[in-house]
XYZ file of C-alpha atoms in Angstrom:
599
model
C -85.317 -28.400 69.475
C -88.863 -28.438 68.418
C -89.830 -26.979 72.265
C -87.309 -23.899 71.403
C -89.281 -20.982 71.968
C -87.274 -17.733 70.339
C -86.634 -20.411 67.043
C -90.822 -20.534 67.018
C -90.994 -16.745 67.397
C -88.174 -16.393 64.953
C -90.289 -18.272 62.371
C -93.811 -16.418 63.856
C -91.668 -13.041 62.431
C -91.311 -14.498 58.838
C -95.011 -15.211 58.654
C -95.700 -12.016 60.141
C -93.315 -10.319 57.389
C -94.881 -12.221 55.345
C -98.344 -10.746 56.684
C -97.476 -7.200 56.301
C -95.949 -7.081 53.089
C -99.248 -8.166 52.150
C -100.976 -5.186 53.320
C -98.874 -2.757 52.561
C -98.954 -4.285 48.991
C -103.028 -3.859 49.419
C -102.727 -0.621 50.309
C -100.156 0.685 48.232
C -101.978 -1.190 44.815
C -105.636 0.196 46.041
C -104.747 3.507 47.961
C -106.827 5.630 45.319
C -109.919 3.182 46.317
C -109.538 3.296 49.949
C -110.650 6.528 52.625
C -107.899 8.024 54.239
C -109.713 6.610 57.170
C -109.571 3.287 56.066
C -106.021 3.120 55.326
C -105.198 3.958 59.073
C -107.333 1.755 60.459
C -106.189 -0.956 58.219
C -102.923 -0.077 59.554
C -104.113 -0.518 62.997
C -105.834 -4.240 62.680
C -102.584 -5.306 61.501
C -101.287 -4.995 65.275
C -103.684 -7.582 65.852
C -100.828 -10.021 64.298
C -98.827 -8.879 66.586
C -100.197 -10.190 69.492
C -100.171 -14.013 67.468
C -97.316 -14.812 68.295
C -98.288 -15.426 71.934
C -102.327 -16.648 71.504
C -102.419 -20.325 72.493
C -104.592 -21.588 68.881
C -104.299 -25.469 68.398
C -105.136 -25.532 65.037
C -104.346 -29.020 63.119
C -101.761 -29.172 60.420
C -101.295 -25.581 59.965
C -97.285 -26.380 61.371
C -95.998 -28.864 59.584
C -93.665 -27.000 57.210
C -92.148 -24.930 60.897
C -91.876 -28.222 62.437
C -89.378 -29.454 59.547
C -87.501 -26.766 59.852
C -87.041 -26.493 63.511
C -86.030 -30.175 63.725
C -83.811 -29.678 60.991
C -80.633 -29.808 62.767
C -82.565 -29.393 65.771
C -81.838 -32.560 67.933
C -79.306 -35.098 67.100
C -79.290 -37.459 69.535
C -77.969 -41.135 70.463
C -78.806 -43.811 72.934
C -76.454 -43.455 75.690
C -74.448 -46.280 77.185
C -75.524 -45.384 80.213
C -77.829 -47.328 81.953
C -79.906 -44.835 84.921
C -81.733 -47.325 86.841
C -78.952 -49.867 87.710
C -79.342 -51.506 84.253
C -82.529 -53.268 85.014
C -84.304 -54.687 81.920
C -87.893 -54.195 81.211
C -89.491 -57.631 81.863
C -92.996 -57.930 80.970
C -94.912 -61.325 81.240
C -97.641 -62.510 83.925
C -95.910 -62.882 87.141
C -92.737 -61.367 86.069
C -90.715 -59.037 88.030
C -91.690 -56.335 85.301
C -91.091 -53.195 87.544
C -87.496 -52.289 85.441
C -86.063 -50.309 83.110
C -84.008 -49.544 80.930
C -82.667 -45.795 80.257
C -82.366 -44.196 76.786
C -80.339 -40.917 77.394
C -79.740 -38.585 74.512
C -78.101 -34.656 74.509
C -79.620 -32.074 72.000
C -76.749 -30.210 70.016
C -74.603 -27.147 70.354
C -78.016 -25.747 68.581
C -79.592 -25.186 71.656
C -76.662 -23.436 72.905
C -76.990 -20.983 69.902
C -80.854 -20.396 70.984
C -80.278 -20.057 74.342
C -77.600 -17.001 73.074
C -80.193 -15.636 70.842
C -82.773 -15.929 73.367
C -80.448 -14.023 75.571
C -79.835 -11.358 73.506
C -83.555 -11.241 72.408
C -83.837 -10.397 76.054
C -81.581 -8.015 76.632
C -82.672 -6.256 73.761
C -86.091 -5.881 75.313
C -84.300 -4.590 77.970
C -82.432 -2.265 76.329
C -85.583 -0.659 74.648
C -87.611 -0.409 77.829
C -84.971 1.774 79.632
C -84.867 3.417 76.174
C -88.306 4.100 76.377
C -89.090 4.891 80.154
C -85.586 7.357 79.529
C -88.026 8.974 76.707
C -91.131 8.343 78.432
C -89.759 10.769 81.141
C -90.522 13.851 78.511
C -93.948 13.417 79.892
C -93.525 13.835 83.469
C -91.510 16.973 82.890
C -94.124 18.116 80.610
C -96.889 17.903 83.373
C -94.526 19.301 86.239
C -93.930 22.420 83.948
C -97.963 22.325 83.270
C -99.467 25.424 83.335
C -103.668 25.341 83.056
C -104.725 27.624 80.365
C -107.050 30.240 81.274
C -107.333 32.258 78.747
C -111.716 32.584 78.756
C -111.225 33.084 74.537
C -109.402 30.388 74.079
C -111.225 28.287 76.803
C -114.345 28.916 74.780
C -113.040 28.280 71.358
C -111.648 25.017 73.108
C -114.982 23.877 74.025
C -116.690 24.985 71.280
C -114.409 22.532 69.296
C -115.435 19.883 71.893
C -118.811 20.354 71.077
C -118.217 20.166 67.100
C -116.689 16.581 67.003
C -118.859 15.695 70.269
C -116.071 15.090 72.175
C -117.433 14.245 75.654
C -114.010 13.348 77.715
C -112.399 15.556 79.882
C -109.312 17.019 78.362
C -106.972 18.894 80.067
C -105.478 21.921 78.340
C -102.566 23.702 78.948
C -98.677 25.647 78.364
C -95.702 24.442 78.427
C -92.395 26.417 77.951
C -91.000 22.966 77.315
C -92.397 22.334 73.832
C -92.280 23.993 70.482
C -95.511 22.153 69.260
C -98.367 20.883 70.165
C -98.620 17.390 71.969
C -101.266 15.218 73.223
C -101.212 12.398 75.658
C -102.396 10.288 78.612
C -105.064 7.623 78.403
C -107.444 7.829 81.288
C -106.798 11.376 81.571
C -105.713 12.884 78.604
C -103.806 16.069 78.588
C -103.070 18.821 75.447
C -100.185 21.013 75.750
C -99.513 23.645 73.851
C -96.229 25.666 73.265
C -95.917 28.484 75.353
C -95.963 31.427 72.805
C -99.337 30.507 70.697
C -99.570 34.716 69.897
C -98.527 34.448 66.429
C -101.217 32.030 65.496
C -104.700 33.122 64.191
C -108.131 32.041 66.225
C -108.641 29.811 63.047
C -105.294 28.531 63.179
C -105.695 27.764 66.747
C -109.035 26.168 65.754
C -107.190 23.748 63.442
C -104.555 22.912 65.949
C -107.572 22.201 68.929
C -109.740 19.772 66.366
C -106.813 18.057 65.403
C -105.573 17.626 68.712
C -109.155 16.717 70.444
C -109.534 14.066 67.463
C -106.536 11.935 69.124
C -108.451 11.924 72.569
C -111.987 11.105 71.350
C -110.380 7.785 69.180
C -107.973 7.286 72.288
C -105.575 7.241 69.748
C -103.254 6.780 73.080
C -103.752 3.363 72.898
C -102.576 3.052 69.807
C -99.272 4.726 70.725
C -98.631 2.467 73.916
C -98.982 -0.418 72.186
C -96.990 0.934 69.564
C -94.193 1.112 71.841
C -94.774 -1.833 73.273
C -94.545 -3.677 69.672
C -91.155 -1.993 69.058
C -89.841 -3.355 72.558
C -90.553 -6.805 71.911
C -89.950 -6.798 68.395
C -86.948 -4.883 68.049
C -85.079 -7.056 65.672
C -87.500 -6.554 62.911
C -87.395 -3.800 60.689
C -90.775 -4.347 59.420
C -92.207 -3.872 63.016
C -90.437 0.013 63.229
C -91.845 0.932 59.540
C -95.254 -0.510 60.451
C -94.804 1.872 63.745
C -93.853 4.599 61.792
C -96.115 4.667 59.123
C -99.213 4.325 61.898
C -98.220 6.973 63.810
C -97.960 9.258 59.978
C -100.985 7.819 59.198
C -102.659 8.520 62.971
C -102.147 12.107 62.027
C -103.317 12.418 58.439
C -106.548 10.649 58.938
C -106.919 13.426 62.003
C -105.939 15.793 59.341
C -108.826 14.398 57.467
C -111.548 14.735 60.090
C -110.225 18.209 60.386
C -110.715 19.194 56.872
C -114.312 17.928 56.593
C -115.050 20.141 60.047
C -113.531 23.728 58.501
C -114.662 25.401 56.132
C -113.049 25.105 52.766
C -111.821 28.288 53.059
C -109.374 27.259 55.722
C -108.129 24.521 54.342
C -105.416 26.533 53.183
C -104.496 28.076 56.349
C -104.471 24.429 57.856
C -101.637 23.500 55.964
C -99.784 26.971 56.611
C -99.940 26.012 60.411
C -98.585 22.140 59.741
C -95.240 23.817 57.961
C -94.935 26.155 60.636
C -94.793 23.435 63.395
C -93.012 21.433 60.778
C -90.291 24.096 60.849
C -89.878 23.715 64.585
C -89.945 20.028 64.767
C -87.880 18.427 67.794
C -86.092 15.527 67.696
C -88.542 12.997 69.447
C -87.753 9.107 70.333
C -90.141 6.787 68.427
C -90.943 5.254 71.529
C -92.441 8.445 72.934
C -96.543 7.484 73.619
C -98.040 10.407 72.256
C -98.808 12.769 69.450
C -97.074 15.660 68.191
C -98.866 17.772 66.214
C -95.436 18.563 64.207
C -93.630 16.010 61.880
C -90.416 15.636 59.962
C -90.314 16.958 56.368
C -91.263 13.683 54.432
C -94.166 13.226 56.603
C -95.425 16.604 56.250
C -95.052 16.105 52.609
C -97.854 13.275 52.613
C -99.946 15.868 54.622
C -99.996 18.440 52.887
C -100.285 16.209 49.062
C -103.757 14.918 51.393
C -105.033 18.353 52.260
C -104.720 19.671 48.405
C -106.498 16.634 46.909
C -109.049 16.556 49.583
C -112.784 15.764 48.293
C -115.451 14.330 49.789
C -115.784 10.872 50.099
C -118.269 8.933 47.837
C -120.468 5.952 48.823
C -118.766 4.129 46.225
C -115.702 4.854 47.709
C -116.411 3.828 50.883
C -118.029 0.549 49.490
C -114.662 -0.451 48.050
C -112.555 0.760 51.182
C -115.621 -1.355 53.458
C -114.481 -4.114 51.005
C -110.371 -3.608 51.191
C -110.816 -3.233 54.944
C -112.492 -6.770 55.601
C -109.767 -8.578 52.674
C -106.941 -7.204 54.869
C -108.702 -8.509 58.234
C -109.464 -12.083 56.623
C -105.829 -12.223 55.664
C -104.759 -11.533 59.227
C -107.544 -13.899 60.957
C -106.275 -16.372 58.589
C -102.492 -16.014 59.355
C -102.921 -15.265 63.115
C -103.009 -19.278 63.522
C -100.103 -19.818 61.784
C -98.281 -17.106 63.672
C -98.986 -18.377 66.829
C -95.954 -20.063 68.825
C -98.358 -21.738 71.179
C -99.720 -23.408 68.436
C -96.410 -24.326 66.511
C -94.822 -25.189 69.955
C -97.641 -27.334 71.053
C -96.556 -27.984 74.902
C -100.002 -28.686 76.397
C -103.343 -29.890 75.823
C -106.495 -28.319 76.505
C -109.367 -30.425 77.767
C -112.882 -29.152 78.871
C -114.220 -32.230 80.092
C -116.245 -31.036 83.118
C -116.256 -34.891 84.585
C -113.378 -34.746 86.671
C -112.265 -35.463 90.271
C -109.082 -33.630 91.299
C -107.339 -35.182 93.963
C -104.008 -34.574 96.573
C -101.637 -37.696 96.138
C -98.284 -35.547 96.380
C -97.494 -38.260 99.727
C -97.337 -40.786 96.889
C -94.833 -38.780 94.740
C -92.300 -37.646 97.508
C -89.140 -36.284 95.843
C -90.990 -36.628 92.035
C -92.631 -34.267 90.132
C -95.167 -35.718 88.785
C -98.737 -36.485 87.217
C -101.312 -38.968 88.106
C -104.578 -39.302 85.383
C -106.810 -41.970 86.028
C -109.902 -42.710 83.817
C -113.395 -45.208 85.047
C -115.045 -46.372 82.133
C -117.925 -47.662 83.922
C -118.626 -43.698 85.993
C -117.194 -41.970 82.749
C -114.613 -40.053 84.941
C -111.549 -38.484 85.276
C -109.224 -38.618 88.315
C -106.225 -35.915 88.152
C -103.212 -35.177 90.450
C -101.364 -32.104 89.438
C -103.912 -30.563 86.161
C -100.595 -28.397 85.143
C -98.614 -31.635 84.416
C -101.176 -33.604 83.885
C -101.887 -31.653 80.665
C -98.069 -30.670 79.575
C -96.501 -32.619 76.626
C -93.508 -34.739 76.867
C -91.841 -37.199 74.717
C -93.371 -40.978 75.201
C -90.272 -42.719 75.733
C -90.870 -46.740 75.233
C -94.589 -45.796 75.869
C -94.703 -44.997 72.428
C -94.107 -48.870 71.322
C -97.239 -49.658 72.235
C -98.310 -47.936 69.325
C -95.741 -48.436 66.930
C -96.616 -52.266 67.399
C -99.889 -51.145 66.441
C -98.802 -49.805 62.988
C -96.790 -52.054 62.360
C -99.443 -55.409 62.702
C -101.959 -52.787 60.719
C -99.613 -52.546 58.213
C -99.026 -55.932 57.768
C -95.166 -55.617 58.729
C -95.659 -58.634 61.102
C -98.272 -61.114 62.393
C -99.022 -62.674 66.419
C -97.241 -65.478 65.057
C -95.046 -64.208 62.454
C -92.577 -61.034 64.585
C -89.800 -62.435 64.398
C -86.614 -60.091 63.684
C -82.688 -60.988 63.415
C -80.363 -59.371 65.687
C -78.775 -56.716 63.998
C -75.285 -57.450 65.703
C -74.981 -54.059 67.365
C -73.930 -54.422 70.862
C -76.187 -52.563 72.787
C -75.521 -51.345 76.653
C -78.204 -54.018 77.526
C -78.117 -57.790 76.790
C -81.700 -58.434 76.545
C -80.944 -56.356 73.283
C -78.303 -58.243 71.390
C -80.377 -61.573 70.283
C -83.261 -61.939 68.003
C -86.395 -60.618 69.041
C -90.216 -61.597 68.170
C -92.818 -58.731 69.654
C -93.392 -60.041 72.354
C -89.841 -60.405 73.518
C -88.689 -57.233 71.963
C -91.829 -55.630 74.049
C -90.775 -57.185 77.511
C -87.286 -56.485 77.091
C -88.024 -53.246 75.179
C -85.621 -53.612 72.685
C -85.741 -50.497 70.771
C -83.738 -51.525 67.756
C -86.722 -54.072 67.012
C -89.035 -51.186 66.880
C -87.236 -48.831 64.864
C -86.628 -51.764 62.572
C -90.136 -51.826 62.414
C -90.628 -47.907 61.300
C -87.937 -48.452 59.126
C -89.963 -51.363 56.739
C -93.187 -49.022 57.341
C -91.722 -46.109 55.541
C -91.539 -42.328 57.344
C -94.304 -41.013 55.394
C -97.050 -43.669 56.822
C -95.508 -43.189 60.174
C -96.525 -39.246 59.866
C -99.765 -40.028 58.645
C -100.509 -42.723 61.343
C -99.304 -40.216 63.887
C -101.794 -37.726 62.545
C -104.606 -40.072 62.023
C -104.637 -41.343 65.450
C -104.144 -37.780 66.690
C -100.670 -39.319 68.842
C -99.725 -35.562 71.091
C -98.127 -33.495 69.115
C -98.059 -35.688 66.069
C -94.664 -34.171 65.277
C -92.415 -36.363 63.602
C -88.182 -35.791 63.228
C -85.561 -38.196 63.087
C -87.009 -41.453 62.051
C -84.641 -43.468 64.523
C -85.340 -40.751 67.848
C -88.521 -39.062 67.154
C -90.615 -40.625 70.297
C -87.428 -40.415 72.137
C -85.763 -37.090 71.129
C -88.726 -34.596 72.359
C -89.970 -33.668 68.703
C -92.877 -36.094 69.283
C -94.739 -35.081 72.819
C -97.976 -36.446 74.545
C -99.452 -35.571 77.501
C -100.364 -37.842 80.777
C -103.489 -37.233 80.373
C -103.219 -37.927 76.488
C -102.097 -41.590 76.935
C -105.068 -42.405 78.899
C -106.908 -41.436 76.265
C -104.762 -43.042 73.405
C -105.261 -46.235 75.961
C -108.746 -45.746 76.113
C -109.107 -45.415 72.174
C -106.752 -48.495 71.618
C -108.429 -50.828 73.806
C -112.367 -49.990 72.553
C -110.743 -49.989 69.310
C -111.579 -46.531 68.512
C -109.014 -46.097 65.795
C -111.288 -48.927 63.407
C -107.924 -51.246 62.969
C -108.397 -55.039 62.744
C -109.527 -56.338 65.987
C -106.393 -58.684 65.233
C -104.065 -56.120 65.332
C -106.021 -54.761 68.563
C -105.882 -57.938 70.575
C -102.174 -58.828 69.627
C -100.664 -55.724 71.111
C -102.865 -55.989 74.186
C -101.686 -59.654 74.695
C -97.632 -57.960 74.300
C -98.577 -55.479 76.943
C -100.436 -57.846 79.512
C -98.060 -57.755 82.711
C -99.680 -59.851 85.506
C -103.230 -61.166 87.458
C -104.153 -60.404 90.444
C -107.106 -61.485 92.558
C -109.283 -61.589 89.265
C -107.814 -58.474 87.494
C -105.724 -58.329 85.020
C -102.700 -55.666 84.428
C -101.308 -54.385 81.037
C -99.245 -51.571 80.500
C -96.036 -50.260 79.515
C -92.990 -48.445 81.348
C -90.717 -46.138 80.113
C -87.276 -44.265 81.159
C -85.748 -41.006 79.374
C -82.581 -39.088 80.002
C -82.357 -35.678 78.019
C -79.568 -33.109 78.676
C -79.552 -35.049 82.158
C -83.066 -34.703 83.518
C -84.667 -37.857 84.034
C -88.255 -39.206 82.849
C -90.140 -42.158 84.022
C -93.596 -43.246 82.149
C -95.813 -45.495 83.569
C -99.505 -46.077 81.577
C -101.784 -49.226 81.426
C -105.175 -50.030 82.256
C -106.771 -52.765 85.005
C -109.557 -54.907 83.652
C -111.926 -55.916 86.518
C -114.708 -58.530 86.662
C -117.264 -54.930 86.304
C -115.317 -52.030 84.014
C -111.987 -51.236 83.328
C -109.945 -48.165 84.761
C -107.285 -46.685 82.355
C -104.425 -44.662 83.992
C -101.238 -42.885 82.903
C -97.694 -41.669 85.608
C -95.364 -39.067 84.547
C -92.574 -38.566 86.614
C -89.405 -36.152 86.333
C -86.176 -35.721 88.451
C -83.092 -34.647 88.151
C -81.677 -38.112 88.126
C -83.556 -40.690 90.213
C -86.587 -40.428 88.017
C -87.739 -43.757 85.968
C -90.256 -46.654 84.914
C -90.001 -48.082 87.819
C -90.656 -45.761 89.889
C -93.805 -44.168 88.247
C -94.954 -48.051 88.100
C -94.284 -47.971 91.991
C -96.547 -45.012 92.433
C -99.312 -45.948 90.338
C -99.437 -49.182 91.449
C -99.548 -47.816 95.387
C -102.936 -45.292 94.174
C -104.165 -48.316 92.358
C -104.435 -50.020 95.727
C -105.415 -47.153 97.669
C -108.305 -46.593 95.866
C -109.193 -50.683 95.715
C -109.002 -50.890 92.243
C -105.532 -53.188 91.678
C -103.527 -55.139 94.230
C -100.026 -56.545 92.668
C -98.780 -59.207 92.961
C -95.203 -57.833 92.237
C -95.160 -55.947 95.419
């Protein structure tokens, strides 16, 4: 359940809750020591959180409290009894028929059932509000069909006159409409301003007012705003916050045009500015909120706010606009800071990023056939990468009995066990597999990978040194769930291209562990010799909700360097060990680096 995607954005929408009750708490507490500029342009940077959600940050340990809860309850799962590869047991020894494996199968819960249904309905509410908003959207195209071009040479002139007072230098169409009862602006690339067919009873200053305020809108392209306004309220539909945060921009939109207005007129007019507002105000339409544009008119309790801002209107102080400079970059270092956090890519983690330039993509799809699959191949000596298939090469999934390389690793750090002191009792359980039901040492438990012997081991190290060895050693995802399933469950996820690294790290003993330790697990992993090179690695084989996984990652010391490589394969349900050891093993020889002997 960690991989669910609406759960993530569920939890991206507390944070961003979180976010905005912030800021409005900001503004609210320090409106008298902000510009009624500044307050709408706060407003506006706060959209920036909205786009979070879907930013790709990978920012270490900012997820750890999300990940909790989204495995909590998130995937329950048990080894199945059901054995995908004919019940073949991973043997691994020099010489051994170690191409086997065994299958772990698990199901996630009824929960993902429920976030499918939410992610359903999450869609079809988005669905719901675009033919909302197209339906109101239409207003526009009806607008310009009824379009009449005003040519009127007075109010032509006072028009550009105004144009030339705010140096306004786009071209504006102007123009009646017997459609409207108020002004409107709109269109971003060509912006248009209509204006109700019977404009006799206003004044040439009052039709001054209206033109400034209008012409404001399309010199800030404050049609942006408005489109992604309604785009916001599409996608987020489910949260309240979103619609008030819409709201109160488009309110705040037009008293900060109001604003630039007021310090344009003379003072003088100021009065008859507000007059016009209540007149429009008293034939107000009833407009969707997802309409993308700007009516000059507003409801009652909006026109309230104006008109409160146009009879305390002073000039703004350079103190004043020191402190709202101030507010302004608090408010947009609380949103860079939470934007991480916010992010789903981030919390869901599903890929890895690389920008090594050192790499040599190559075609071996004929070696894959029916698989989907990943090759990643690293040569220490030429410092390069060899890739098949970058997409999967880089996407996360979980290790499967790859991961016990590892966990043997922790466990001889740790002191758990010794090379000659690994010995664990049978637990009695009968498991699908007999290799499983006797007592196991690590190197037995690691060629017949018995998983109870390694979950044993986690068990004696404790699940908090288990987190902080995943994080240390930087293991995928490093997200930890059930203590029993979490490299088998898909809350812990690495990458093919990952493990070669991990491999690489392990075997040059990047990691700084005893060189004991080190040597120990490579011994458990060593699988056969073969014309003077030797072959470690480790399979693995993973059924979840019936699609099949097959890991195979290892390295090939020759007499010169040593080549580290990593096989992800996925199926339906022939996919497993074996059969990602049967492909790597056939590029191996290809390229002349590894010829086995188990062939």
């Amino acid at each position: 359940m960690s991989d669910s995607f609406f759960i993530l954005f569920l939890l991206s929408n507390i944070l961003l809750s979180v976010i905005f009750s912030i800021i409005i708490l900001i503004k609210r507490t320090l409106k008298i020591q902000i510009t009624v500029s500044t307050q709408y342009h706060i407003s506006v940077i706060s959209l920036l959180a909205l786009i979070a959600p879907f930013i790709p940050f990978h920012f270490p340990k900012t997820n750890d409290f999300f990940g909790w809860i989204v495995n909590l309850g998130g995937t329950h799962s048990g080894l199945s009894h059901r054995d995908s590869a004919g019940k073949m047991a991973e043997a691994i020894g020099p010489n051994a028929n170690w191409v086997q494996d065994f299958a772990m199968s698990f199901e996630q819960s009824s929960f993902k059932m429920i976030d499918s249904a939410f992610f359903a309905v999450w869609i079809l509410g988005i669905a719901l509000m675009l033919m909302t908003a197209v339906y109101s959207n239409l207003r526009i195209g009806k607008l310009k069909k009824s379009l009449q071009i005003v040519k009127n040479k007075e109010l032509l002139t006072l028009f550009d006159t105004c144009k030339e007072e705010i140096a306004c230098r786009r071209k504006v169409i102007l123009g009646y409409s017997p459609l409207i009862k108020s002004p409107i602006t709109f269109g971003v690339i060509r912006p248009y301003i209509i204006l109700p067919k019977d404009i006799s009873m206003f004044s040439a200053d009052e039709m001054k007012c209206v033109l400034l305020h209008e012409l404001y809108h399309c010199k800030r392209k404050d049609m942006l705003i408005n489109y992604f306004l309604c785009l916001s309220t599409i996608v987020y539909w489910f949260n309240p916050l979103v619609w008030y945060l819409s709201r109160e921009i488009k309110t705040e939109m037009e008293i900060s045009c109001d604003f630039a207005v007021l310090k344009k007129i003379d003072q003088t007019l100021h009065l008859k500015y507000g007059e016009v507002i209540l007149k429009f105000a008293s034939l107000k339409q009833r407009t969707s909120p997802l309409l993308a544009a700007s009516e000059f008119s507003s409801s009652y309790k909006h026109v309230k706010r104006r008109i409160v801002t146009i009879t305390k209107f002073q000039a703004e102080s350079p103190l004043l606009k020191v402190k709202s400079a101030l507010v302004f970059a608090i408010v947009a270092a609380v949103i860079l800071a939470g934007i991480p956090s916010v992010s789903i890519l981030a919390m869901h983690k599903e890929t890895y990023s690389f920008s090594n330039t050192n790499v040599d993509y190559k075609d071996y799809s004929t070696f894959f056939d029916k698989f989907s699959g990943s090759f990643v191949l690293f040569d220490s000596d030429r410092k390069k990468y060899t890739i098949y298939n970058k997409k999967e090469s880089t996407t996360r999934f979980a290790p499967a009995s790859t991961y016990k390389v590892f966990s043997a690793l922790l466990a001889l750090e740790s002191g758990i066990i010794t090379k000659n002191d690994s010995e664990m009792a049978w637990d009695g359980i009968r498991y699908p597999y007999q290799e499983w039901n006797q007592d196991h040492d690590l190197f037995s438990a690691m060629s017949s990978s018995a998983t109870w012997y390694f979950q044993k081991l986690d068990q004696q190290i404790g699940e908090a040194r288990v987190r902080d060895y995943l994080k240390s050693i930087h293991y995928g995802n490093e997200e930890f769930s059930d203590p029993a399933h979490y490299w088998m469950d898909g809350s812990l996820k690495i990458s093919p291209f990952e493990q070669v690294n991990m491999l690489k790290k392990f075997y040059y003993n990047e990691f700084d562990f005893k060189q004991s330790s080190i040597q120990t697990v490579k011994d458990s992993i060593r699988l056969e010799e073969s014309n003077g090179s030797v072959l470690s690695g480790k399979t693995g084989t993973l059924v979840i909700n019936g699609e099949h996984h097959g890991w195979f990652i290892g390295y090939v010391e020759t007499v010169d360097h040593t080549f580290f490589f990593s096989v992800h394969i996925q199926d339906g349900k022939l996919a497993a060990g074996s059969s990602a050891a049967e492909i790597a093993l056939s590029i191996l020889e290809e390229k002349g680096i590894y010829q086995s002997g188990s062939q």
